[in-house]
Tab-separated table of C-alpha atoms and ligand atoms in Angstrom:
chain	number	residue	atom	x	y	z
E	204	MET	CA	-0.724	27.577	-4.385
E	205	ASN	CA	3.076	27.298	-4.290
E	206	GLU	CA	4.465	23.841	-3.880
E	207	ALA	CA	5.302	22.888	-0.308
E	208	PHE	CA	8.229	20.712	-1.365
E	209	PRO	CA	9.527	22.517	-4.492
E	210	ASP	CA	12.957	20.845	-4.503
E	211	ILE	CA	11.677	17.329	-4.139
E	212	PRO	CA	10.666	15.271	-7.171
E	213	LYS	CA	8.347	12.289	-7.218
E	214	ILE	CA	10.159	9.485	-5.463
E	215	ALA	CA	10.930	6.698	-7.917
E	216	PHE	CA	12.024	3.099	-7.495
E	217	GLU	CA	15.690	2.993	-8.489
E	218	GLY	CA	16.644	-0.387	-7.058
E	219	PRO	CA	19.153	-1.475	-4.416
E	220	THR	CA	22.219	-0.140	-6.233
E	221	SER	CA	20.957	3.460	-6.288
E	222	ARG	CA	22.799	5.954	-4.100
E	223	ASN	CA	20.022	8.543	-4.325
E	224	PRO	CA	18.542	9.080	-0.848
E	225	LEU	CA	15.330	10.322	-2.465
E	226	SER	CA	14.593	7.033	-4.210
E	227	PHE	CA	13.177	3.674	-3.243
E	228	LYS	CA	15.736	0.902	-3.141
E	229	HIS	CA	13.207	-1.861	-2.453
E	230	TYR	CA	9.657	-0.520	-2.506
E	231	ASN	CA	8.405	-0.952	-6.037
E	232	ALA	CA	4.662	-0.287	-5.860
E	233	GLU	CA	3.607	-2.433	-8.808
E	234	GLU	CA	5.998	-5.341	-8.203
E	235	VAL	CA	4.134	-8.559	-7.514
E	236	VAL	CA	5.098	-10.531	-4.418
E	237	GLY	CA	3.131	-13.673	-3.607
E	238	GLY	CA	0.333	-12.845	-6.054
E	239	LYS	CA	-0.290	-9.218	-5.045
E	240	THR	CA	1.469	-5.946	-5.756
E	241	MET	CA	3.524	-4.396	-2.965
E	242	LYS	CA	1.094	-1.516	-2.870
E	243	GLU	CA	-1.861	-3.871	-2.335
E	244	HIS	CA	-0.056	-5.727	0.437
E	245	MET	CA	1.048	-2.662	2.326
E	246	ARG	CA	-1.623	0.015	1.955
E	247	PHE	CA	0.705	2.636	3.442
E	248	GLY	CA	-0.751	5.625	5.226
E	249	VAL	CA	0.641	9.010	6.291
E	250	ALA	CA	-0.343	10.119	9.811
E	251	TYR	CA	-1.499	13.724	9.487
E	252	TRP	CA	-0.768	14.505	13.133
E	253	HIS	CA	2.885	13.596	12.825
E	254	ALA	CA	3.699	14.516	9.229
E	255	MET	CA	1.780	17.813	9.207
E	256	ARG	CA	1.213	18.867	12.822
E	257	ASN	CA	4.099	17.666	14.905
E	258	SER	CA	6.237	20.649	15.843
E	259	LEU	CA	8.854	18.196	17.193
E	260	ALA	CA	8.642	19.607	20.702
E	261	ASP	CA	9.575	17.269	23.541
E	262	PRO	CA	9.004	17.542	27.314
E	263	PHE	CA	12.254	19.506	27.613
E	264	GLY	CA	12.134	21.808	24.647
E	265	MET	CA	10.077	23.660	22.094
E	266	GLY	CA	9.352	22.577	18.553
E	267	THR	CA	12.087	22.670	15.946
E	268	ALA	CA	10.223	21.692	12.771
E	269	GLN	CA	10.672	23.938	9.738
E	270	ARG	CA	7.448	23.831	7.724
E	271	PRO	CA	7.579	26.775	5.311
E	272	TRP	CA	4.022	26.247	4.041
E	273	ASP	CA	2.620	26.638	7.563
E	274	ASP	CA	2.260	30.180	8.983
E	275	GLY	CA	1.935	28.813	12.511
E	276	THR	CA	-1.543	30.244	13.074
E	277	ASP	CA	-4.776	28.455	13.880
E	278	SER	CA	-6.564	30.008	10.924
E	279	ILE	CA	-8.758	28.106	8.515
E	280	PRO	CA	-6.782	29.249	5.436
E	281	ASN	CA	-3.625	27.894	7.061
E	282	ALA	CA	-5.378	24.590	7.809
E	283	GLN	CA	-6.568	24.438	4.220
E	284	ARG	CA	-3.069	25.132	2.868
E	285	ARG	CA	-1.742	22.315	4.984
E	286	VAL	CA	-4.160	19.924	3.304
E	287	TRP	CA	-2.507	20.596	-0.038
E	288	ALA	CA	0.965	20.257	1.465
E	289	CYS	CA	-0.042	16.871	2.838
E	290	PHE	CA	-1.458	15.672	-0.457
E	291	GLU	CA	1.594	16.910	-2.352
E	292	PHE	CA	3.694	14.959	0.142
E	293	MET	CA	1.637	11.778	-0.344
E	294	ASP	CA	1.695	12.203	-4.079
E	295	LYS	CA	5.460	12.647	-4.262
E	296	LEU	CA	5.933	9.659	-1.960
E	297	GLY	CA	3.444	7.441	-3.752
E	298	VAL	CA	1.450	6.744	-0.567
E	299	ASP	CA	-2.260	6.214	-1.195
E	300	TYR	CA	-3.753	6.720	2.258
E	301	TYR	CA	-3.772	9.129	5.164
E	302	CYS	CA	-5.235	9.126	8.677
E	303	PHE	CA	-6.244	12.090	10.816
E	304	HIS	CA	-7.721	13.279	14.099
E	305	ASP	CA	-10.427	15.932	13.778
E	306	ARG	CA	-8.237	18.474	15.572
E	307	ASP	CA	-5.160	17.774	13.409
E	308	VAL	CA	-6.864	18.906	10.268
E	309	ALA	CA	-8.978	21.751	11.660
E	310	PRO	CA	-8.591	24.015	14.690
E	311	GLU	CA	-10.815	23.651	17.738
E	312	GLY	CA	-13.166	26.638	18.024
E	313	ARG	CA	-14.564	28.393	21.086
E	314	THR	CA	-17.720	26.269	20.974
E	315	LEU	CA	-18.620	22.853	19.613
E	316	ALA	CA	-20.612	24.511	16.837
E	317	GLU	CA	-17.576	26.561	15.830
E	318	SER	CA	-15.307	23.498	15.925
E	319	ASN	CA	-17.749	21.587	13.744
E	320	ALA	CA	-17.894	24.440	11.238
E	321	ASN	CA	-14.085	24.571	11.148
E	322	LEU	CA	-13.961	20.856	10.502
E	323	ASP	CA	-16.484	21.148	7.683
E	324	ALA	CA	-14.475	23.928	6.060
E	325	VAL	CA	-11.332	21.806	6.038
E	326	ALA	CA	-13.223	18.640	5.061
E	327	ASP	CA	-14.354	20.522	1.925
E	328	GLU	CA	-10.693	20.989	1.078
E	329	LEU	CA	-9.791	17.386	1.941
E	330	GLU	CA	-12.544	16.214	-0.355
E	331	LYS	CA	-11.229	18.358	-3.203
E	332	ALA	CA	-7.685	17.144	-2.616
E	333	GLN	CA	-8.829	13.506	-2.541
E	334	GLN	CA	-10.653	13.998	-5.811
E	335	ALA	CA	-7.687	15.761	-7.413
E	336	THR	CA	-5.156	13.099	-6.412
E	337	GLY	CA	-7.088	9.849	-5.910
E	338	LYS	CA	-5.720	9.580	-2.367
E	339	LYS	CA	-7.943	7.960	0.245
E	340	LEU	CA	-8.691	8.113	3.941
E	341	LEU	CA	-7.589	4.929	5.733
E	342	TRP	CA	-9.249	5.982	8.983
E	343	GLY	CA	-10.375	9.004	10.889
E	344	THR	CA	-10.506	9.591	14.624
E	345	ALA	CA	-11.349	12.231	17.218
E	346	CYS	CA	-8.768	13.792	19.492
E	347	LEU	CA	-10.245	13.186	22.936
E	348	PHE	CA	-7.054	13.793	24.865
E	349	ALA	CA	-5.468	17.182	24.089
E	350	HIS	CA	-8.088	19.668	25.315
E	351	PRO	CA	-8.086	20.413	29.102
E	352	ARG	CA	-11.732	19.268	29.368
E	353	TYR	CA	-10.487	15.721	28.785
E	354	CYS	CA	-7.782	15.825	31.434
E	355	GLN	CA	-9.665	13.227	33.506
E	356	GLY	CA	-10.769	11.147	30.545
E	357	ALA	CA	-13.419	11.476	27.838
E	358	ALA	CA	-15.803	8.485	27.848
E	359	THR	CA	-14.348	7.552	31.250
E	360	SER	CA	-14.440	11.049	32.719
E	361	PRO	CA	-16.203	11.227	36.088
E	362	ASN	CA	-18.173	14.131	34.603
E	363	ALA	CA	-21.238	13.318	32.467
E	364	HIS	CA	-21.026	16.626	30.620
E	365	VAL	CA	-17.542	15.689	29.427
E	366	PHE	CA	-18.934	12.313	28.288
E	367	ALA	CA	-21.576	14.180	26.285
E	368	TYR	CA	-19.012	16.535	24.766
E	369	ALA	CA	-16.822	13.601	23.734
E	370	ALA	CA	-19.836	11.849	22.216
E	371	ALA	CA	-20.699	14.953	20.209
E	372	GLN	CA	-17.119	15.181	18.998
E	373	VAL	CA	-17.008	11.527	17.912
E	374	LYS	CA	-20.393	11.920	16.211
E	375	LYS	CA	-18.972	14.699	14.065
E	376	ALA	CA	-15.624	13.003	13.410
E	377	LEU	CA	-17.442	9.845	12.346
E	378	GLU	CA	-19.707	11.793	10.015
E	379	VAL	CA	-16.736	13.568	8.416
E	380	THR	CA	-14.856	10.260	8.102
E	381	HIS	CA	-17.921	8.801	6.400
E	382	ARG	CA	-18.277	11.782	4.090
E	383	LEU	CA	-14.622	11.419	3.027
E	384	GLY	CA	-15.050	7.721	2.285
E	385	GLY	CA	-12.874	6.653	5.233
E	386	GLU	CA	-12.295	2.902	5.271
E	387	GLY	CA	-12.300	2.634	9.052
E	388	TYR	CA	-12.581	4.639	12.255
E	389	THR	CA	-10.172	4.400	15.199
E	390	PHE	CA	-10.648	4.801	18.930
E	391	TRP	CA	-7.414	5.336	20.773
E	392	GLY	CA	-8.358	5.887	24.390
E	393	GLY	CA	-5.876	8.674	24.958
E	394	ARG	CA	-6.936	9.394	28.523
E	395	GLU	CA	-9.333	6.506	29.097
E	396	GLY	CA	-7.645	5.164	32.189
E	397	TYR	CA	-6.605	6.552	35.521
E	398	ALA	CA	-3.847	8.495	37.210
E	399	THR	CA	-4.647	7.041	40.641
E	400	LEU	CA	-7.102	4.440	41.911
E	401	TRP	CA	-7.700	6.581	45.027
E	402	ASN	CA	-10.146	8.690	43.051
E	403	THR	CA	-11.369	6.095	40.554
E	404	ASN	CA	-14.380	3.805	40.260
E	405	MET	CA	-12.975	1.459	37.665
E	406	LYS	CA	-16.127	-0.588	37.133
E	407	ARG	CA	-18.200	2.510	36.487
E	408	GLU	CA	-15.618	3.935	34.092
E	409	LEU	CA	-15.454	0.687	32.113
E	410	ASP	CA	-19.256	0.565	31.915
E	411	HIS	CA	-19.235	4.132	30.611
E	412	LEU	CA	-16.579	3.360	28.021
E	413	ALA	CA	-18.608	0.406	26.767
E	414	ARG	CA	-21.775	2.514	26.674
E	415	PHE	CA	-19.898	5.143	24.658
E	416	LEU	CA	-18.741	2.576	22.117
E	417	HIS	CA	-22.238	1.085	21.831
E	418	LEU	CA	-23.587	4.580	21.151
E	419	ALA	CA	-20.930	5.001	18.460
E	420	VAL	CA	-22.031	1.692	16.893
E	421	ASP	CA	-25.648	2.921	16.925
E	422	HIS	CA	-24.629	6.119	15.181
E	423	LYS	CA	-22.485	4.311	12.649
E	424	LYS	CA	-25.528	2.267	11.653
E	425	LYS	CA	-27.713	5.352	11.567
E	426	ILE	CA	-25.468	7.150	9.083
E	427	GLY	CA	-24.634	4.014	7.067
E	428	PHE	CA	-20.896	3.958	7.784
E	429	GLU	CA	-19.808	0.446	6.887
E	430	GLY	CA	-16.131	0.456	7.759
E	431	PRO	CA	-14.887	-1.253	10.897
E	432	PHE	CA	-14.201	0.425	14.192
E	433	TYR	CA	-10.706	-0.116	15.535
E	434	ILE	CA	-9.513	0.013	19.119
E	435	GLU	CA	-5.843	0.888	19.497
E	436	PRO	CA	-4.245	-0.685	22.574
E	437	LYS	CA	-1.662	1.181	24.618
E	438	PRO	CA	-0.802	0.437	28.253
E	439	ARG	CA	0.010	3.877	29.655
E	440	GLU	CA	1.173	7.363	28.751
E	441	PRO	CA	-0.378	9.800	29.197
E	442	SER	CA	-2.316	8.013	31.958
E	443	THR	CA	-0.786	5.714	34.553
E	444	HIS	CA	-2.896	2.850	33.292
E	445	GLN	CA	-5.055	2.826	30.176
E	446	TYR	CA	-7.975	0.411	30.070
E	447	ASP	CA	-7.068	-0.656	26.519
E	448	SER	CA	-3.673	-1.777	27.767
E	449	ASP	CA	-2.886	-4.506	25.254
E	450	ALA	CA	-4.557	-6.686	22.633
E	451	ALA	CA	-5.717	-9.294	25.155
E	452	ALA	CA	-7.201	-6.656	27.485
E	453	CYS	CA	-9.044	-5.014	24.578
E	454	LEU	CA	-10.444	-8.315	23.353
E	455	ASN	CA	-11.607	-9.214	26.833
E	456	PHE	CA	-13.306	-5.832	27.213
E	457	LEU	CA	-14.990	-6.101	23.810
E	458	ARG	CA	-16.261	-9.615	24.596
E	459	GLU	CA	-17.454	-8.689	28.067
E	460	TYR	CA	-19.528	-5.823	26.717
E	461	GLY	CA	-20.840	-7.522	23.560
E	462	LEU	CA	-18.836	-5.349	21.165
E	463	MET	CA	-16.694	-7.974	19.409
E	464	GLU	CA	-18.566	-7.998	16.113
E	465	HIS	CA	-18.144	-4.255	15.654
E	466	PHE	CA	-14.462	-3.859	16.472
E	467	LYS	CA	-11.049	-4.914	15.297
E	468	LEU	CA	-7.714	-3.825	16.679
E	469	ASN	CA	-5.310	-1.244	15.314
E	470	LEU	CA	-1.967	-2.388	16.676
E	471	GLU	CA	1.020	-0.106	17.115
E	472	THR	CA	4.538	-1.464	17.563
E	473	ASN	CA	5.661	1.063	20.158
E	474	HIS	CA	2.518	0.412	22.209
E	475	ALA	CA	3.168	-3.336	22.086
E	476	THR	CA	6.657	-2.848	23.480
E	477	LEU	CA	5.422	-0.420	26.153
E	478	ALA	CA	3.029	-3.214	27.193
E	479	GLY	CA	5.986	-5.567	27.549
E	480	HIS	CA	5.144	-7.521	24.401
E	481	THR	CA	6.591	-7.838	20.950
E	482	MET	CA	4.530	-6.557	18.029
E	483	ARG	CA	4.376	-10.103	16.747
E	484	HIS	CA	2.836	-11.252	20.014
E	485	GLU	CA	0.132	-8.598	19.778
E	486	MET	CA	-0.541	-9.457	16.148
E	487	GLN	CA	-0.931	-13.158	16.924
E	488	VAL	CA	-3.268	-12.433	19.829
E	489	ALA	CA	-5.447	-10.260	17.573
E	490	ALA	CA	-5.285	-12.556	14.545
E	491	ALA	CA	-6.264	-15.584	16.648
E	492	ALA	CA	-9.468	-13.731	17.547
E	493	GLY	CA	-10.071	-12.700	13.925
E	494	ALA	CA	-9.578	-9.102	15.029
E	495	LEU	CA	-6.357	-7.903	13.431
E	496	GLY	CA	-7.578	-4.830	11.600
E	497	SER	CA	-4.783	-2.368	10.953
E	498	VAL	CA	-1.255	-1.462	11.984
E	499	ASP	CA	0.301	1.762	13.230
E	500	ALA	CA	3.762	1.204	11.812
E	501	ASN	CA	6.468	2.642	14.005
E	502	THR	CA	8.989	1.502	16.562
E	503	GLY	CA	10.248	2.541	19.976
E	504	ASP	CA	13.702	3.162	21.305
E	505	GLU	CA	15.133	0.263	23.287
E	506	LEU	CA	16.646	2.599	25.850
E	507	ILE	CA	13.988	5.305	26.257
E	508	GLY	CA	10.918	4.247	28.174
E	509	TRP	CA	8.311	6.146	26.213
E	510	ASP	CA	6.301	6.180	23.031
E	511	THR	CA	9.038	7.653	20.853
E	512	ASP	CA	7.100	6.818	17.666
E	513	GLN	CA	10.148	6.327	15.460
E	514	PHE	CA	10.118	5.198	11.871
E	515	PRO	CA	10.525	1.440	11.512
E	516	THR	CA	13.798	0.409	9.861
E	517	ASN	CA	14.490	-2.910	11.562
E	518	LEU	CA	14.144	-5.726	9.034
E	519	TYR	CA	13.400	-8.364	11.656
E	520	LEU	CA	10.471	-6.254	12.815
E	521	THR	CA	9.078	-5.581	9.348
E	522	THR	CA	9.568	-9.236	8.382
E	523	GLN	CA	7.621	-10.398	11.434
E	524	ILE	CA	4.822	-7.911	10.797
E	525	MET	CA	4.505	-8.903	7.149
E	526	LEU	CA	4.598	-12.617	8.060
E	527	GLU	CA	1.567	-12.107	10.279
E	528	VAL	CA	-0.182	-9.923	7.701
E	529	ILE	CA	0.311	-12.479	4.911
E	530	LYS	CA	-0.722	-15.331	7.176
E	531	MET	CA	-4.007	-13.665	8.050
E	532	GLY	CA	-4.714	-13.281	4.328
E	533	GLY	CA	-3.694	-9.617	4.019
E	534	PHE	CA	-5.309	-6.361	5.081
E	535	THR	CA	-8.870	-5.681	4.021
E	536	THR	CA	-9.789	-2.189	5.223
E	537	GLY	CA	-6.595	-1.707	7.235
E	538	GLY	CA	-3.056	-0.843	6.260
E	539	LEU	CA	0.341	0.269	7.508
E	540	ASN	CA	-0.131	3.763	8.881
E	541	PHE	CA	3.152	5.480	9.704
E	542	ASP	CA	2.219	6.705	13.162
E	543	ALA	CA	5.794	7.938	13.454
E	544	LYS	CA	7.610	11.219	13.730
E	545	VAL	CA	11.025	12.400	12.681
E	546	ARG	CA	13.440	13.163	15.507
E	547	ARG	CA	13.521	16.664	16.998
E	548	GLU	CA	16.992	16.991	15.488
E	549	SER	CA	15.622	16.198	12.001
E	550	PHE	CA	13.744	19.430	11.451
E	551	GLU	CA	13.896	19.976	7.679
E	552	PRO	CA	11.035	19.086	5.321
E	553	VAL	CA	13.274	16.658	3.439
E	554	ASP	CA	13.622	14.594	6.633
E	555	LEU	CA	9.935	13.689	6.298
E	556	PHE	CA	10.798	12.092	2.969
E	557	HIS	CA	13.844	10.230	4.246
E	558	ALA	CA	11.767	8.878	7.127
E	559	HIS	CA	8.858	7.601	5.052
E	560	ILE	CA	11.076	6.258	2.263
E	561	GLY	CA	13.071	4.324	4.858
E	562	GLY	CA	9.926	2.883	6.419
E	563	MET	CA	8.492	1.891	3.055
E	564	ASP	CA	11.749	0.279	1.946
E	565	ALA	CA	12.034	-1.586	5.254
E	566	PHE	CA	8.503	-2.944	4.804
E	567	ALA	CA	9.185	-3.868	1.173
E	568	ARG	CA	12.146	-5.943	2.291
E	569	GLY	CA	10.138	-7.376	5.172
E	570	LEU	CA	7.433	-8.396	2.720
E	571	LYS	CA	9.883	-10.097	0.365
E	572	ILE	CA	11.660	-11.882	3.200
E	573	ALA	CA	8.372	-13.009	4.778
E	574	GLN	CA	7.083	-14.280	1.437
E	575	ALA	CA	10.370	-16.116	0.800
E	576	ILE	CA	10.170	-17.784	4.214
E	577	LEU	CA	6.608	-18.889	3.490
E	578	ASP	CA	7.472	-20.071	-0.038
E	579	ASP	CA	10.413	-22.049	1.308
E	580	GLY	CA	8.017	-23.732	3.707
E	581	ARG	CA	10.542	-25.166	6.183
E	582	LEU	CA	9.604	-22.846	9.042
E	583	GLU	CA	5.871	-23.469	8.761
E	584	ALA	CA	6.431	-27.195	8.215
E	585	HIS	CA	8.525	-27.313	11.350
E	586	ILE	CA	5.822	-25.678	13.423
E	587	ALA	CA	3.137	-27.955	11.955
E	588	GLN	CA	5.220	-31.044	12.667
E	589	ARG	CA	5.880	-29.846	16.211
E	590	TYR	CA	2.177	-30.286	16.972
E	591	GLY	CA	1.971	-33.533	14.958
E	592	THR	CA	0.906	-35.637	17.953
E	593	PHE	CA	-2.411	-33.767	17.846
E	594	ASP	CA	-3.021	-34.828	14.241
E	595	SER	CA	-4.059	-38.397	15.027
E	596	GLY	CA	-4.802	-40.766	17.875
E	597	ILE	CA	-5.438	-39.344	21.327
E	598	GLY	CA	-4.266	-35.834	20.254
E	599	ALA	CA	-6.873	-35.645	17.503
E	600	LYS	CA	-9.522	-36.654	20.049
E	601	VAL	CA	-8.368	-33.796	22.329
E	602	GLU	CA	-8.709	-31.280	19.527
E	603	ALA	CA	-12.071	-32.662	18.445
E	604	GLY	CA	-13.368	-32.485	22.023
E	605	THR	CA	-14.244	-36.187	22.074
E	606	THR	CA	-12.164	-37.433	24.971
E	607	SER	CA	-12.381	-37.377	28.764
E	608	PHE	CA	-10.077	-37.266	31.770
E	609	GLU	CA	-10.769	-41.003	32.226
E	610	GLU	CA	-9.622	-41.826	28.717
E	611	LEU	CA	-6.541	-39.576	29.038
E	612	GLU	CA	-5.692	-41.328	32.286
E	613	ALA	CA	-6.058	-44.745	30.653
E	614	PHE	CA	-3.866	-43.581	27.729
E	615	THR	CA	-1.175	-42.377	30.107
E	616	LEU	CA	-1.254	-45.542	32.231
E	617	GLU	CA	-0.779	-47.596	29.076
E	618	ASN	CA	1.839	-45.427	27.323
E	619	GLY	CA	4.049	-44.259	30.200
E	620	GLU	CA	6.405	-41.271	29.775
E	621	PRO	CA	5.968	-38.966	26.728
E	622	LEU	CA	8.831	-38.801	24.232
E	623	LEU	CA	9.593	-35.085	23.683
E	624	ALA	CA	11.214	-33.480	20.624
E	625	SER	CA	13.642	-30.531	20.905
E	626	GLY	CA	12.198	-27.032	20.542
E	627	ARG	CA	14.972	-26.251	18.019
E	628	GLN	CA	14.935	-22.492	18.700
E	629	GLU	CA	18.526	-21.907	17.583
E	630	PHE	CA	18.047	-24.033	14.471
E	631	LEU	CA	15.000	-21.945	13.522
E	632	GLU	CA	16.702	-18.620	14.257
E	633	ASN	CA	19.486	-19.677	11.896
E	634	LEU	CA	16.935	-20.751	9.318
E	635	VAL	CA	15.278	-17.300	9.409
E	636	ASN	CA	18.688	-15.662	8.973
E	637	GLU	CA	19.108	-17.506	5.663
E	638	PHE	CA	16.456	-15.150	4.323
E	639	MET	CA	17.497	-11.855	5.874
O	191	XLS	C1	-0.813	7.708	20.427
O	191	XLS	C2	-1.602	6.979	19.430
O	191	XLS	C3	-2.398	7.863	18.486
O	191	XLS	C4	-3.421	7.043	17.759
O	191	XLS	C5	-4.517	7.841	17.168
O	191	XLS	O1	0.049	7.168	21.094
O	191	XLS	O2	-0.754	6.133	18.713
O	191	XLS	O3	-1.551	8.516	17.617
O	191	XLS	O4	-2.843	6.274	16.758
O	191	XLS	O5	-5.227	8.536	18.125
O	192	NI	NI1	-1.167	5.082	16.959
O	193	NI	NI1	1.862	5.798	19.819
């Protein structure tokens, strides 16, 4: 097969003084930072749906993407050719992982049986490409939101037949993910929510969603898939409200339905901001519950109110993400999946390279800055000292659960007004800037 990107060489690390846009200025895969190589820290992934399938259409206009290797048809040979374009892309970029939805890699057929056969035919090719290049599947997922049958939800559809169809689709996607050695499996509840409460029985829909996930856990055990399941929170879009609206809502749902041990969260920056949170907030909520699994690395636009899925280039953002990743002890099965698309205006194949190189360099700098902040120790020491009154005396008893309201009352009567220390926000913001 002809190369998909004939004019583009393997992207090399050339260092910060390079002026070559097709080089890494900061991402140096084998460079050790804090005891691990950059590549081990980051575990970058390419999102098949954006890199290979996004035509760059928007609600006001048709696609603009130029993808010379793609003949624009829904044929199996075209889908198979795309596999090799994707792996060439990953290889030239030096990214080790990819993620896909079933319907990104293979076309939906007229029947479930036909769709499954299509998926098998492309999975054969994915398997060959993985073997030829050593690239791996970070996670797989099923697209339960594009087809009209899912317009009122999949697991939360009011129609049991739709529930069954979605279950059959996840069964197959999970089996293909397993076959390809996928390290995890993601559930993003694309249309699991509602457009209006006037036609919705929320309790019933939530029960159905939980039942669906329990059935998926049963099947995972049956086929011996050992990777984690991830839930990806997002508050809205396409629905008015999605049940998995943010990390806290997901964790509450998982606990309520006895699913905690089987799930972690896959957090996406643009979804965090749509939920009115920072990514760091979402990461701390998940990490505190031991459920920070993977990251969909992207960013939103501050002025556009939707999921614009842009490539992350903001060093404060990447620094904060890497701080949380390092503090939780690093990714295990998860990674940084670029769930991001180039702008509609950036329609050439080379733009895909610029976008991913920029994201990887931004994360490399974020990693180095985060590690430097941790090595310096002042920030963490400040936070630890801020809670110092809980390290001994009455505070230690509070944390140990060995005090009572009576004792706290007696303590207060004896000690009078508390002596507070400043929060020092500005001091700490300046401290962080020393490392940027
Ligand atoms: C869409 C989601 C989607 C998931 C995978 O907003 O981010 O791309 O990551 O279904
Ligand atoms: Ni995502
Ligand atoms: Ni998104």
